[in-house]
Short mmCIF file of C-alpha atoms and ligand atoms in Angstrom, two decimals:
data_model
loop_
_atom_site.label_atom_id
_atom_site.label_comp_id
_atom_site.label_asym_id
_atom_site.label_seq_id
_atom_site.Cartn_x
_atom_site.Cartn_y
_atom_site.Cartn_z
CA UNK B 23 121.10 121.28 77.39
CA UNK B 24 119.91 118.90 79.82
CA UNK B 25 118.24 121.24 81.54
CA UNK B 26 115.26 122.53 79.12
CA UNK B 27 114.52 118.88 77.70
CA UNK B 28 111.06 118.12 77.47
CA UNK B 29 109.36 114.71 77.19
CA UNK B 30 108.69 115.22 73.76
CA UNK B 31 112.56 116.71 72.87
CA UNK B 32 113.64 113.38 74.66
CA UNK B 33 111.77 111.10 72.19
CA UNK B 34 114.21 111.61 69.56
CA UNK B 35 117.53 111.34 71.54
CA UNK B 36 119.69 108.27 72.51
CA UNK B 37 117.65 107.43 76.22
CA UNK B 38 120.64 105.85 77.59
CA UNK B 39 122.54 108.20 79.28
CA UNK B 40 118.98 110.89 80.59
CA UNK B 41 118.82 109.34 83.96
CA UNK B 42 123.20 109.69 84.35
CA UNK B 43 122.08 113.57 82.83
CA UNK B 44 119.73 113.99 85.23
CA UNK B 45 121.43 112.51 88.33
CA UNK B 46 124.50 114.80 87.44
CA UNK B 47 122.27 118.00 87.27
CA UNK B 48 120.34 116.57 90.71
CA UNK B 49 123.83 116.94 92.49
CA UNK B 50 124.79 120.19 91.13
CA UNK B 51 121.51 122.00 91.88
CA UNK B 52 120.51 120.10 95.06
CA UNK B 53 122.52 122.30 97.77
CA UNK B 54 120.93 125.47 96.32
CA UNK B 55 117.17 123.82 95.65
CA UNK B 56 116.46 121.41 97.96
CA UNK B 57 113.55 119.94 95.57
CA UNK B 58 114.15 115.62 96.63
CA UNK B 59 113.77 114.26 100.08
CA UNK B 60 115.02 111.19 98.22
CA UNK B 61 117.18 110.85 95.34
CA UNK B 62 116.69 107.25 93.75
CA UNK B 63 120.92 105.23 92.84
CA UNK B 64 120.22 102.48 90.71
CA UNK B 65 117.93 103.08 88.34
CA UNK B 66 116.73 100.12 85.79
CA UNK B 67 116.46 101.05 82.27
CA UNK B 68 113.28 99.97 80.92
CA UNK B 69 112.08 99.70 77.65
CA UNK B 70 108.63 101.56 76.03
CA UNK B 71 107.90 104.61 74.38
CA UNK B 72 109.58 106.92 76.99
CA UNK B 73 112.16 104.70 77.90
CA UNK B 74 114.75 106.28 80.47
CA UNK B 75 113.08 109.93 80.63
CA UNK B 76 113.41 111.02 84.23
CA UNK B 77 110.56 111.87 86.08
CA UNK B 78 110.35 112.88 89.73
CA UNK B 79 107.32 111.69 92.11
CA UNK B 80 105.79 113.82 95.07
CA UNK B 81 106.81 111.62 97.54
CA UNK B 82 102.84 111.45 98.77
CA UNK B 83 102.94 108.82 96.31
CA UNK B 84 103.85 105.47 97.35
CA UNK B 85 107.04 103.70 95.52
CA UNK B 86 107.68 100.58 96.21
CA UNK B 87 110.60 100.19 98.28
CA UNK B 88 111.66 103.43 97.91
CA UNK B 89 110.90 105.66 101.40
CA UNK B 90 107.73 108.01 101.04
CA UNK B 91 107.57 110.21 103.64
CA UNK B 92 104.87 113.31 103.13
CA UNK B 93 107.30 115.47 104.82
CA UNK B 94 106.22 114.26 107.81
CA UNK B 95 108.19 112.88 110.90
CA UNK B 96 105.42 110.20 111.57
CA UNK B 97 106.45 108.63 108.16
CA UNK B 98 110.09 109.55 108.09
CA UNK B 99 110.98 105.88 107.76
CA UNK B 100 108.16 104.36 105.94
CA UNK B 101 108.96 102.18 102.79
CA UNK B 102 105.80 101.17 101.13
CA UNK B 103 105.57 97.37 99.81
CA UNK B 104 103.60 98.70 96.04
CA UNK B 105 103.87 101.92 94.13
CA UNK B 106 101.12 103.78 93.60
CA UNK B 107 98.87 102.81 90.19
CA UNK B 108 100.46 106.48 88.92
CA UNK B 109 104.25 105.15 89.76
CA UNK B 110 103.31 101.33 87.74
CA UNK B 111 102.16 103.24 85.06
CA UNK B 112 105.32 105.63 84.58
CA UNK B 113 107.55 102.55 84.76
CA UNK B 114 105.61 100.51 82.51
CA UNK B 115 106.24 103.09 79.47
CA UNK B 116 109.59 103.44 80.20
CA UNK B 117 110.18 106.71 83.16
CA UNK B 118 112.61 106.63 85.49
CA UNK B 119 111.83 107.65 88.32
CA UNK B 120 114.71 109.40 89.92
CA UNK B 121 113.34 110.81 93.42
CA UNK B 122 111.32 111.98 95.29
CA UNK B 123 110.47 115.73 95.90
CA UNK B 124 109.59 117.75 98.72
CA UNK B 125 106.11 118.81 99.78
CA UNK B 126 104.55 120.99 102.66
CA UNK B 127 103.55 118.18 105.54
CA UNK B 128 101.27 115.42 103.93
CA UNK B 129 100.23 118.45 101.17
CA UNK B 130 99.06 121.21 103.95
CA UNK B 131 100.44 124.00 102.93
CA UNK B 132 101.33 126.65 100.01
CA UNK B 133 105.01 127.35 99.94
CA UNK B 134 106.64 123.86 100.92
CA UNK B 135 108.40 125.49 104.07
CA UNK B 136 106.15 123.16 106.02
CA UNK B 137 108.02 120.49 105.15
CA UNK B 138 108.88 118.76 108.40
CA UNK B 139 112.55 117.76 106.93
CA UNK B 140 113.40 121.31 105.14
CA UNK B 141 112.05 124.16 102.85
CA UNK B 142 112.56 123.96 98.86
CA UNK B 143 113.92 126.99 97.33
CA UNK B 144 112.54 128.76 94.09
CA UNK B 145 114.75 128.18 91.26
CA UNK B 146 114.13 131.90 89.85
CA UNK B 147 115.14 133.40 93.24
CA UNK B 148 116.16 130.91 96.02
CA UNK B 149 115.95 133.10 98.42
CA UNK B 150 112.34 132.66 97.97
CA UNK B 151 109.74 129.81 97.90
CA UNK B 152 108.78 127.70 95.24
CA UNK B 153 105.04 127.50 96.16
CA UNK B 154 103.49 124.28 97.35
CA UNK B 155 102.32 121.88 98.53
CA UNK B 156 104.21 119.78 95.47
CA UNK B 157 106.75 123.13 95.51
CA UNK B 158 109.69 119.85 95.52
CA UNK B 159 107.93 118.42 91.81
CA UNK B 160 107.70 122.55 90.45
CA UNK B 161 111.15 123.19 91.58
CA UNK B 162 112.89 120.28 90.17
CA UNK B 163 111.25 120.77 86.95
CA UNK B 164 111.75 124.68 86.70
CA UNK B 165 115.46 124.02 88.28
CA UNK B 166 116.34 121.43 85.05
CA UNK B 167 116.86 118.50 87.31
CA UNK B 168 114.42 116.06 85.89
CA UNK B 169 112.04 116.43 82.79
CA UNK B 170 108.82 116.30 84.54
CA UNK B 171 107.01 115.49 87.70
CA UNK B 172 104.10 114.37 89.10
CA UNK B 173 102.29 116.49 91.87
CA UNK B 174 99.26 116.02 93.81
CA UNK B 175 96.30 119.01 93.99
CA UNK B 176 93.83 119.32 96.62
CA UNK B 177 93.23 122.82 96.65
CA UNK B 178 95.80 124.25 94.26
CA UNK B 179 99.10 122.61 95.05
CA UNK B 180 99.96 121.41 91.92
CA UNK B 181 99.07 124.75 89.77
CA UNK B 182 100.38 127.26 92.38
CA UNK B 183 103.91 125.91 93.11
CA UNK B 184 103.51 125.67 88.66
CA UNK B 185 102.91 129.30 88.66
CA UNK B 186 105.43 130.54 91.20
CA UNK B 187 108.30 128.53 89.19
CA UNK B 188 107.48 129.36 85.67
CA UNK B 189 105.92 125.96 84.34
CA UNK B 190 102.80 123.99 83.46
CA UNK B 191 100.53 122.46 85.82
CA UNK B 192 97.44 120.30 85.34
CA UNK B 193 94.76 119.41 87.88
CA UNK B 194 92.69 116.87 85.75
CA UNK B 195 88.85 116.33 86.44
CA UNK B 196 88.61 114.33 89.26
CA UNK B 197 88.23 110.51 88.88
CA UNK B 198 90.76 110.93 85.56
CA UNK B 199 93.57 109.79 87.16
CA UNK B 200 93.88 107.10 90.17
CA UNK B 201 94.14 108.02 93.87
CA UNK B 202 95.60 104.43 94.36
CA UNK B 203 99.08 104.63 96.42
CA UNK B 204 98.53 108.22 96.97
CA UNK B 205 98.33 108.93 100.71
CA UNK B 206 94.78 110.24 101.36
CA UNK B 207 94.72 114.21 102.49
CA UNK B 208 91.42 114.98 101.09
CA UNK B 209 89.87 112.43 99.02
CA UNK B 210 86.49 114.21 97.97
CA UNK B 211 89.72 116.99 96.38
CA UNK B 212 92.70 115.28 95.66
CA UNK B 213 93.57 114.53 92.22
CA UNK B 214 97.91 113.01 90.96
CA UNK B 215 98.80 115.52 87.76
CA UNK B 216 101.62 116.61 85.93
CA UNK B 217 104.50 119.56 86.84
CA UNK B 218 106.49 120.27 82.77
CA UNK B 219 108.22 122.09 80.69
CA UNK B 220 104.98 122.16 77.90
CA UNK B 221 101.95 121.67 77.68
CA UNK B 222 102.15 119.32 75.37
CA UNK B 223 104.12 117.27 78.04
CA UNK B 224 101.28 117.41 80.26
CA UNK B 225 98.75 115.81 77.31
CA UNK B 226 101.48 113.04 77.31
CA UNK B 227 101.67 112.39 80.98
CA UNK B 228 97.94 112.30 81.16
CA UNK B 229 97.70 109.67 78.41
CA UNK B 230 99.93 107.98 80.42
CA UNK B 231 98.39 108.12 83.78
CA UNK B 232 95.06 108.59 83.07
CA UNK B 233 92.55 105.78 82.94
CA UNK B 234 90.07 103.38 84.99
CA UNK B 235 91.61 101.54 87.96
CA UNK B 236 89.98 98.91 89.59
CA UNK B 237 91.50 99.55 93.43
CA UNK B 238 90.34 103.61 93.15
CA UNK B 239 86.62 102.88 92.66
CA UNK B 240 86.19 107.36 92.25
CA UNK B 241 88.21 106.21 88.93
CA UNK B 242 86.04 106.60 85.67
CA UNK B 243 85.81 104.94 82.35
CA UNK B 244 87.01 107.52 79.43
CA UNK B 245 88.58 107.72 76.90
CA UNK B 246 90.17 111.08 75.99
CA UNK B 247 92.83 111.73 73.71
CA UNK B 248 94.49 114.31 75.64
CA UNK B 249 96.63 115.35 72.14
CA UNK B 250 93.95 115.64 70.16
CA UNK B 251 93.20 119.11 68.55
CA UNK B 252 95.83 120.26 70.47
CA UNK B 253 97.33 122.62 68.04
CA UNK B 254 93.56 124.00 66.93
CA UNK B 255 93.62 127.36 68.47
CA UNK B 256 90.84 129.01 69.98
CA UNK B 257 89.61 131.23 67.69
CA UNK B 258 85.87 131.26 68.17
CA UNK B 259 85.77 130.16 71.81
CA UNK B 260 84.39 132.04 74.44
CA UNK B 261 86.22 132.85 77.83
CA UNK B 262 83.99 133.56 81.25
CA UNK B 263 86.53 136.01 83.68
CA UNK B 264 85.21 136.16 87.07
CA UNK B 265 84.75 139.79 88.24
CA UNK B 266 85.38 138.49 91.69
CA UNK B 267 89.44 138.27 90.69
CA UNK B 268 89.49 142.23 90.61
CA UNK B 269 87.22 142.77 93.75
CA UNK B 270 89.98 140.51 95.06
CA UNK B 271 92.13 142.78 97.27
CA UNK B 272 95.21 141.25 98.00
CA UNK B 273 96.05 140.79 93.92
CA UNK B 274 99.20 141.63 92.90
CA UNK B 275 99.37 144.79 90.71
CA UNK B 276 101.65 143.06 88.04
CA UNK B 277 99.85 139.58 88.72
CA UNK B 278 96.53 141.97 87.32
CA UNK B 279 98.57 143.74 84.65
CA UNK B 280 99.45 140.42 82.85
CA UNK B 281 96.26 138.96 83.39
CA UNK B 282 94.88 141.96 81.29
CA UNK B 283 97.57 141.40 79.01
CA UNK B 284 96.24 137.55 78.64
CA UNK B 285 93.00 138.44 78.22
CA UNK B 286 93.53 140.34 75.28
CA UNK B 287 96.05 138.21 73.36
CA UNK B 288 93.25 135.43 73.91
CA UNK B 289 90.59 138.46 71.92
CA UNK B 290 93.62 138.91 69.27
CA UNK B 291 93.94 134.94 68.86
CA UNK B 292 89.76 135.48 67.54
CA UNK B 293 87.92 133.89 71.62
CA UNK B 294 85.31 136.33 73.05
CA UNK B 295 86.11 137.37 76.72
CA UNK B 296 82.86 137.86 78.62
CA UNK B 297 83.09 139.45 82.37
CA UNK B 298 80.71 137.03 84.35
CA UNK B 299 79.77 136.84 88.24
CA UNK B 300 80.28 133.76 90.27
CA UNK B 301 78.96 135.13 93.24
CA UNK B 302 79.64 131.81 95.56
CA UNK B 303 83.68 132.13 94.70
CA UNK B 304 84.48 134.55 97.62
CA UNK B 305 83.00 131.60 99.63
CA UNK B 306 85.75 128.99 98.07
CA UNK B 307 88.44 129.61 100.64
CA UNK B 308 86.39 129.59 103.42
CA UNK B 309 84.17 126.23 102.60
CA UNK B 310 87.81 124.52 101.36
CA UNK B 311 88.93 124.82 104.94
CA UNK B 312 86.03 123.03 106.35
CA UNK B 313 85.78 120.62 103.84
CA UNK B 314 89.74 119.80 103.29
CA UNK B 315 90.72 119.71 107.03
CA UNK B 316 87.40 117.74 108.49
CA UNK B 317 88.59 115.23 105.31
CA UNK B 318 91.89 114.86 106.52
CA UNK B 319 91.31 114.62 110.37
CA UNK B 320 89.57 111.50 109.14
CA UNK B 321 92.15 110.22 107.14
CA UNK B 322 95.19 111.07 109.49
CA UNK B 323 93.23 108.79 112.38
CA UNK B 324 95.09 106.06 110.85
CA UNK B 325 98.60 107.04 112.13
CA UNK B 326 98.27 105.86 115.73
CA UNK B 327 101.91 104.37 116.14
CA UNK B 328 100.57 101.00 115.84
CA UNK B 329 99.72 100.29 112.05
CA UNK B 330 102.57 102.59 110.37
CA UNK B 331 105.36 104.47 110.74
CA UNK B 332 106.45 106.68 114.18
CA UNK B 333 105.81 105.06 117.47
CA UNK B 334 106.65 106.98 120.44
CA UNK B 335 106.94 104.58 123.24
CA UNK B 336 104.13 105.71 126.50
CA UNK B 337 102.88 103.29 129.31
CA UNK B 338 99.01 103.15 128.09
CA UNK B 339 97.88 102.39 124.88
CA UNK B 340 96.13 105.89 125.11
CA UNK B 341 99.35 107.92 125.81
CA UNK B 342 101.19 106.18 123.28
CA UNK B 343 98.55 107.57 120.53
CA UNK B 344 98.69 110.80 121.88
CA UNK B 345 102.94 111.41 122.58
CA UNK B 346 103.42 109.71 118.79
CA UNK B 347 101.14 112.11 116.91
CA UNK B 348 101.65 115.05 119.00
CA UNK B 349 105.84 114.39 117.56
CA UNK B 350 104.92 113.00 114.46
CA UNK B 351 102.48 115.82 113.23
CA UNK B 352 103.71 119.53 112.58
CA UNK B 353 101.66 122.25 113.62
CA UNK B 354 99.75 123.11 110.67
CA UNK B 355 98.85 119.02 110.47
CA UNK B 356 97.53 119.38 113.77
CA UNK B 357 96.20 122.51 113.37
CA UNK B 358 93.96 121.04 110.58
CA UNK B 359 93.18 117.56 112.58
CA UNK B 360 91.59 119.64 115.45
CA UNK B 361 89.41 121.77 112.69
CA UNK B 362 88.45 119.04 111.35
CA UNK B 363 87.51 116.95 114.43
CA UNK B 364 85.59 120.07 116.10
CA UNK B 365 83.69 120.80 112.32
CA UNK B 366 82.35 117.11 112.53
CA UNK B 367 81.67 116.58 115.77
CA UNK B 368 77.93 116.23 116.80
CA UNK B 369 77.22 119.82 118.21
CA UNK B 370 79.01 121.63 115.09
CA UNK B 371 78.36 119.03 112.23
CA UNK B 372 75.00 120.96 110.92
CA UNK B 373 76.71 124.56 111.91
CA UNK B 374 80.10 124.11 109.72
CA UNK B 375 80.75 121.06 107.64
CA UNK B 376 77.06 120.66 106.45
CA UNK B 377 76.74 123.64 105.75
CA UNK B 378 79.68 123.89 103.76
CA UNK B 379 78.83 121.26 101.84
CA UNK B 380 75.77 122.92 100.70
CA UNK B 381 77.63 125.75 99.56
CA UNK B 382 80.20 123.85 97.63
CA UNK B 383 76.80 122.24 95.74
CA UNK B 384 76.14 126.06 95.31
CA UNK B 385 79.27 127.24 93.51
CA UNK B 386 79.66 124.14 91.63
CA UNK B 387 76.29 124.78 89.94
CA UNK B 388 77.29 128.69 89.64
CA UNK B 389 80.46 127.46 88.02
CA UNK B 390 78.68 124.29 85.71
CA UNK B 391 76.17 127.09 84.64
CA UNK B 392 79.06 129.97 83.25
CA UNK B 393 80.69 126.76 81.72
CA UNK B 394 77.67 125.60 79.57
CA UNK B 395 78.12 128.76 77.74
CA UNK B 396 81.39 129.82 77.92
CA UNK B 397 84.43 127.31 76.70
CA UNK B 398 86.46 127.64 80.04
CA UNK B 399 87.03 130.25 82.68
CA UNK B 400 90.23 132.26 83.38
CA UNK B 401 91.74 133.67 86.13
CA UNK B 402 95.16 134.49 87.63
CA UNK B 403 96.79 131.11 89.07
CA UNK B 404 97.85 132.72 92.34
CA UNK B 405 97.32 136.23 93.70
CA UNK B 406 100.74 136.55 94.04
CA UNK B 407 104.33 135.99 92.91
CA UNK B 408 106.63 133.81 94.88
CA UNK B 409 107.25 135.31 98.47
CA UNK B 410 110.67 135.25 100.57
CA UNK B 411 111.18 131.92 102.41
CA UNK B 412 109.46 132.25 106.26
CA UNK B 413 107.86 135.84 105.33
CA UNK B 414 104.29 134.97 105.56
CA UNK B 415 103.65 133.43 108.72
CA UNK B 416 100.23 133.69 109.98
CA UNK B 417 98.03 130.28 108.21
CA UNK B 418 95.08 133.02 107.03
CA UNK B 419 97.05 134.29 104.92
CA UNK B 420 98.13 131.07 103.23
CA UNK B 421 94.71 130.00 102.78
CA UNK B 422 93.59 132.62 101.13
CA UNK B 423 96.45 132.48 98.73
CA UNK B 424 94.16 129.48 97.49
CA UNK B 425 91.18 131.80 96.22
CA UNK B 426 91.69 130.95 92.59
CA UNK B 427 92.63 127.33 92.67
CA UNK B 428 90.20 125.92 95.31
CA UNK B 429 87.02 126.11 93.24
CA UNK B 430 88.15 123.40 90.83
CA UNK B 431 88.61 121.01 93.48
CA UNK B 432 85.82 121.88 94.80
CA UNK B 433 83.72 121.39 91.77
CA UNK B 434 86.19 118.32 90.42
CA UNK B 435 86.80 120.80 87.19
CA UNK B 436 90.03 120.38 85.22
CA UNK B 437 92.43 122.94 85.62
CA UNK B 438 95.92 123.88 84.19
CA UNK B 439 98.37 126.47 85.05
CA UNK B 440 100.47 128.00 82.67
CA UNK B 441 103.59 130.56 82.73
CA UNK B 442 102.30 133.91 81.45
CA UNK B 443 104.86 136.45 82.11
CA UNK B 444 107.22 137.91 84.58
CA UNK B 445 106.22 140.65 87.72
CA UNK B 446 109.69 141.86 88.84
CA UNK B 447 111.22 139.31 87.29
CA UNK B 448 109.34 136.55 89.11
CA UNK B 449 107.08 133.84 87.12
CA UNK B 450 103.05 134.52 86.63
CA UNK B 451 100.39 131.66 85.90
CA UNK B 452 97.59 131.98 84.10
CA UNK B 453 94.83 129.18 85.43
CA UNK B 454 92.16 127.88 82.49
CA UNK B 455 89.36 125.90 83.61
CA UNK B 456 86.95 123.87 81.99
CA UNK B 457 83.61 121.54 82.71
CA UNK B 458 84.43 118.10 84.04
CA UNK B 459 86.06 115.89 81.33
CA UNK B 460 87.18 118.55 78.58
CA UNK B 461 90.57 118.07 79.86
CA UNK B 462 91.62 117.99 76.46
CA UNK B 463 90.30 121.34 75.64
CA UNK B 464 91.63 123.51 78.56
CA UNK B 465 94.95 121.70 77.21
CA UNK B 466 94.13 123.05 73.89
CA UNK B 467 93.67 126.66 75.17
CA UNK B 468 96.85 126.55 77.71
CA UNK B 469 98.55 125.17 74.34
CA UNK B 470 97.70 128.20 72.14
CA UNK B 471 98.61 130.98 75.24
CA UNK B 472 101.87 129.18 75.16
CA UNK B 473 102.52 129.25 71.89
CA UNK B 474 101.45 132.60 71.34
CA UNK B 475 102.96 134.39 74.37
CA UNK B 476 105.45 137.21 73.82
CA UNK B 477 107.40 136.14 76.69
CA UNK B 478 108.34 132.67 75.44
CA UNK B 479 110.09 132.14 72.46
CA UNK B 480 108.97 129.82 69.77
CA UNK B 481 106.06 128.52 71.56
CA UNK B 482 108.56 127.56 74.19
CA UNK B 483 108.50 128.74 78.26
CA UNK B 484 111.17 130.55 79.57
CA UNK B 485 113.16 128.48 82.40
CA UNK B 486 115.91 129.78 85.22
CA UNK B 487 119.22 130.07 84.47
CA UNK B 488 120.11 128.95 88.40
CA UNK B 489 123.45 129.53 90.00
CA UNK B 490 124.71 126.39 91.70
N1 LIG E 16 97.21 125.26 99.87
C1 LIG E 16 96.17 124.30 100.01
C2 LIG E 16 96.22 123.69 101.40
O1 LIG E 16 97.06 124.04 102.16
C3 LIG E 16 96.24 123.27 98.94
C4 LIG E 16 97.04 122.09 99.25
C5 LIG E 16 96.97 121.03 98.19
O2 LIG E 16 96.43 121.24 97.11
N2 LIG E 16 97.47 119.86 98.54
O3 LIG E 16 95.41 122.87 101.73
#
């Protein structure tokens, strides 16, 4: 019962005993999931409209006294002094928050097995991954242990892990939602959204979070009512697909043959589907890992062993930096700190990371120009279903898992993912995006797929039964 509550199926049951619910299914699925680096005792019961509905938090978002980590030894011990502005805004309607999830190493990664703690397992098939980097949030969701979750999304990582476990996933435009308390990967990308059961649940949680903040100063003054026309439809619209996904080789056969399948429900439902070409989107990998890693090799100078966290005692001042981050950062975190340091350094600055930048201005206008005349733009979440825990191993062939997802960060475009489907018997997404600031209508068109899908039943996703 527990299990498949949503935010909204909460509202009209007795709150007092969710978080004792929740905290009972967190122990019972825990050995087999692995979705919290920290589970959260004593929770206060606080009033407001979602009083006592448990929520989980990424734990790249800051809580106050509560450890955040980013899966990272350099942080293993940190307990922040203020929650993130996400976090104050959860508790001040009424969430509680009862952990916090697993992610790949400060949100590097695609499958959470680069975790520097341990890997979280997919609730549909533990031996497999949940997708990542907020594959903790997507898991405890899809697993039943909480109602929702926050995630963070740089380049995908909220709407892949989404996909790969069967639920919803939002990436809102970026400046929606405040950065505040979330520890910086790359800021230029990263956007806080919500990991649910519905998509209506996602509207909610953006109303929630959503808003101006005075210590992000990206943050923006708008009001959207994320609800609103919610249950409209989309007859009429018009839908841009991307020839691009088919040249795509590495797509999954079944991953294509529900895609198809989406595309024409959405023509049965009365939208137009229009085959476009965004030429620049084969470039979206390839300019993400310049951009993303030369971002983050700036924001990771910070952890030096003096100011937070790790310090791994060396004579000089300059050994000390170097024996503390060389133990404190996994490989793919200093994998990425070394791209991004050689990118921006003086000789190679013009060669990569400028150049890059000119070509995200380049398929941002190629995407803005297919979204003045089409409604949104679909694709397939990921290329693929959820893979077996350490079988991919070379990084390439992560990144380029993040062909779909990358070009809304990229562009700051909102972008949800949301179950369409199984491919032998393993959870599909289908990814709707839209021009900055009609979050509420990609929520409207993820809304109507849901509702209409023949694999859920009335209007309602499918979730694991798990074995604990
Ligand atoms: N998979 C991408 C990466 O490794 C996206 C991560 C994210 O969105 N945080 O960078």
């Amino acid at each position: 019962m527990f299990r498949s509550l949503t935010i909204e199926d909460c509202l009209s049951l007795n709150r007092e005993d969710l978080a004792a619910e929740s905290a009972k299914e967190i122990e019972k699925m825990e050995p087999v999931l692995k979705s919290f680096i920290t589970v959260c005792k004593d929770h206060e019961f606080r009033s407001g409209e979602f009083a006592g509905i448990p929520i989980a938090v990424k734990d790249n978002i800051t809580t106050k006294g509560v450890k955040t980590t980013c899966a990272s030894k350099i942080l293993e011990n940190y307990v922040p002094p203020y929650n993130a502005t996400v976090v104050e805004k959860l508790l001040l309607h009424g969430f509680t928050v009862v952990g916090k999830t697993n992610l790949d190493e400060f949100a590097m990664g695609s499958s959470t097995e680069r975790s520097a703690f341990f890997p979280t397992r997919n609730p549909w098939d533990p031996t497999r991954v949940p997708g990542g980097s907020s594959g903790g949030s997507a898991a405890a969701v899809a697993g039943g242990e909480v109602v929702a979750a926050l995630g963070s999304d740089t380049g995908g990582s909220v709407r892949q892990p989404a996909s790969l476990c069967g639920v919803v996933g939002f990436k809102p435009t970026y400046g929606l939602v405040s950065r505040y308390g979330l520890i910086a990967f790359a800021s230029s990308l990263d956007q806080i959204g919500p990991i649910t059961k519905s998509v209506r649940d996602a509207a909610i949680l953006m109303s929630v979070i959503s808003g101006k903040d005075a210590m992000d100063s990206t943050t923006v003054d708008k009001n959207i009512d994320f609800l609103k026309d919610m249950e409209n439809g989309i007859s009429g619209m018009k839908f841009a697909v991307p020839k691009e996904v088919y040249d795509y080789e590495q797509l999954d056969s079944g991953v294509a043959v529900l895609f198809d399948e989406a595309l024409k429900l959405a023509e049965k439902l009365g939208a137009k589907i229009r085959k476009v070409r965004i030429p620049s989107m084969k470039y979206a990998v390839a300019v993400y890992y310049v951009i993303a890693p030369a971002e983050a090799s700036s924001n990771l100078a910070r952890y030096d062993g003096v100011k937070y966290g790790l310090r791994v005692e060396e004579k000089g001042l300059k050994d000390m930096y170097k024996r503390t981050r060389r133990e404190g950062f996994g490989e793919e975190v200093r994998r990425r700190i070394m791209l991004g340091t050689f990118t921006l350094s003086a000789a190679y600055y013009e060669a990569y990371f400028n150049k890059a930048q000119k070509v995200r201005r380049v398929l941002s206008s190629e995407l803005d120009s297919v979204l003045t005349e089409n409604d949104a733009i679909l694709t397939p979440t990921s290329p693929i279903t959820a893979f077996k825990l350490g079988e991919v191993k070379d990084p390439l062939t992560y990144y380029l898992m993040d062909i779909f997802t990358a070009p809304a960060n990229l562009a700051g475009l909102p972008a949800i993912s949301v179950p369409y489907g199984f491919s032998n018997d393993l959870p599909v997404g289908l990814q709707i995006m839209s021009r900055r600031f009609h979050d509420a209508k990609v929520l409207r068109i993820a809304r109507s797929f849901e509702k209409n899908s023949p694999y859920n039943s009335n209007g309602r996703i499918r979730l694991p039964v798990v074995k604990a």
